[in-house]
């Protein structure tokens, strides 16, 4: 079949399928980080959104930060990460959004200080995983509260068998995922387009 | 006086002195991130520790991630970030350390999966702020639990008027801080070496 890109190769060689719905990639994305891979990922996002007039990247702590900072480096724009909890200095006027967790059956609030996103911003939302899509929708909601433009969403790994991708695309927002997983059944990673 | 480096200039022009002991730099380090500045910071750390045989960088979520990933890119080594809370995939054997917060008067546990640090590792610990030093000491404790070598600590902003720097240096561990603040009194940032 088609040659696999570097990210897909890393998923196959280092990823661990924990269940039919969970892929563990702690060795290069979610706990240990491969900086050179992050740089490639950032350059990939930058290339995909090069013509979109991006002025800012929005992400969420913690795993979204590394891919976002590399994309921001390539695009020459700042990166803002939403906080899940109050921090020592997050004392300003905030944009907040509720994010529901199916796994935990609970709703949490994510926040961004309003000084870091304005209605002039053209925003690229970036995150590591796209699963149920609630975090990405929360970031898009913040973009809209600020009156800014959501130019699109960049995702490292999309689980195509979950609904997040549908939820965002049916709103007319562009989603670019560097790897799309069709299935994790029987301990096997199947990418979209493979059979 | 001496010419200021880029980081010091950003602190002076964008930093907000919130109290005699707290400097807010949310516009480029702790909430919004300036990727190019992070790249310079990473290159600075890489240069300082170029001869140390570093095999791994250890940091802690969230603000330590961006400077660490850029340092890891320059040094060509992986970055591992300690988790403050359980994550979906942090299910392995862990090294953990208790970290006391003076501000909150509480102790929390930070953890790293033991597969990501071994006794062969020569570790550079990196964090954004050095204040009371408890987080850095917790990371050093994890390095020692793993039987690895703590080559040193890289800090973006050290508050020299707090005890963290002393605590680490008196253990014979090298600390390299890119900016050292002697005082935040009267709303003014005074760097070490200025009067
Ligand atoms: N490794 C891995 N992670 C997955 C997978 N599917 C979802 N996640 C992540 O798990 C976390 C679960 O999020 P929840 O808010 O509980 O959402 P959910 O149950 O509705 O999916 C999120 O991490 P997060 O909040 O982004 O955490 P952090 O890593 O940024 O701290 C999400 O990115 C998967 O297949 N593999
Ligand atoms: N902006 C700013 N932050 C400071 C300053 N002094 C300490 N901090 C940060 O505040 C947080 C307070 O840590 P605590 O664990 O409560 O420790 P402490 O009271 O003993 O200092 C830490 O952030 P953290 O856990 O690293 O949070 P995160 O940003 O990584 O999420 C630390 O880096 C300061 O002068 N300015």
CSV table of C-alpha atoms in Angstrom, one decimal, chain A residues 34-36 39 70, chain B residues 38-39 41-58 67-79 122-126 151-154 174:
chain,number,residue,atom,x,y,z
A,34,UNK,CA,10.1,13.4,20.7
A,35,UNK,CA,11.1,17.0,19.9
A,36,UNK,CA,12.1,16.3,16.3
A,39,UNK,CA,9.0,19.8,14.8
A,70,UNK,CA,6.3,23.8,17.0
B,38,UNK,CA,11.3,29.5,23.5
B,39,UNK,CA,13.6,28.4,20.7
B,41,UNK,CA,15.8,29.7,25.4
B,42,UNK,CA,16.2,26.1,24.3
B,43,UNK,CA,19.3,26.9,22.4
B,44,UNK,CA,20.7,28.8,25.4
B,45,UNK,CA,20.2,25.7,27.7
B,46,UNK,CA,21.7,23.4,25.0
B,47,UNK,CA,24.8,25.6,24.8
B,48,UNK,CA,25.2,25.7,28.6
B,49,UNK,CA,24.9,21.9,28.9
B,50,UNK,CA,26.5,21.0,25.5
B,51,UNK,CA,29.5,19.2,27.2
B,52,UNK,CA,27.4,17.4,29.9
B,53,UNK,CA,26.5,14.3,27.9
B,54,UNK,CA,22.7,14.9,28.4
B,55,UNK,CA,20.6,12.0,27.3
B,56,UNK,CA,17.2,13.2,28.5
B,57,UNK,CA,15.3,16.3,29.7
B,58,UNK,CA,12.9,16.1,32.7
B,67,UNK,CA,11.2,25.6,27.0
B,68,UNK,CA,12.1,21.9,27.5
B,69,UNK,CA,10.9,20.8,24.0
B,70,UNK,CA,13.0,23.5,22.4
B,71,UNK,CA,16.0,22.5,24.5
B,72,UNK,CA,15.4,18.8,23.6
B,73,UNK,CA,15.3,19.8,19.9
B,74,UNK,CA,18.7,21.6,20.2
B,75,UNK,CA,20.3,18.8,22.2
B,76,UNK,CA,18.7,16.0,20.2
B,77,UNK,CA,17.2,14.3,23.3
B,78,UNK,CA,13.8,13.3,24.4
B,79,UNK,CA,11.8,15.3,26.9
B,122,UNK,CA,22.2,11.8,32.2
B,123,UNK,CA,19.4,14.2,33.0
B,124,UNK,CA,18.9,17.9,32.6
B,125,UNK,CA,16.0,19.1,34.7
B,126,UNK,CA,14.2,22.2,33.2
B,151,UNK,CA,23.6,16.8,35.3
B,152,UNK,CA,22.0,20.0,36.3
B,153,UNK,CA,18.9,22.2,36.4
B,154,UNK,CA,18.0,24.8,33.7
B,174,UNK,CA,24.6,22.9,38.8
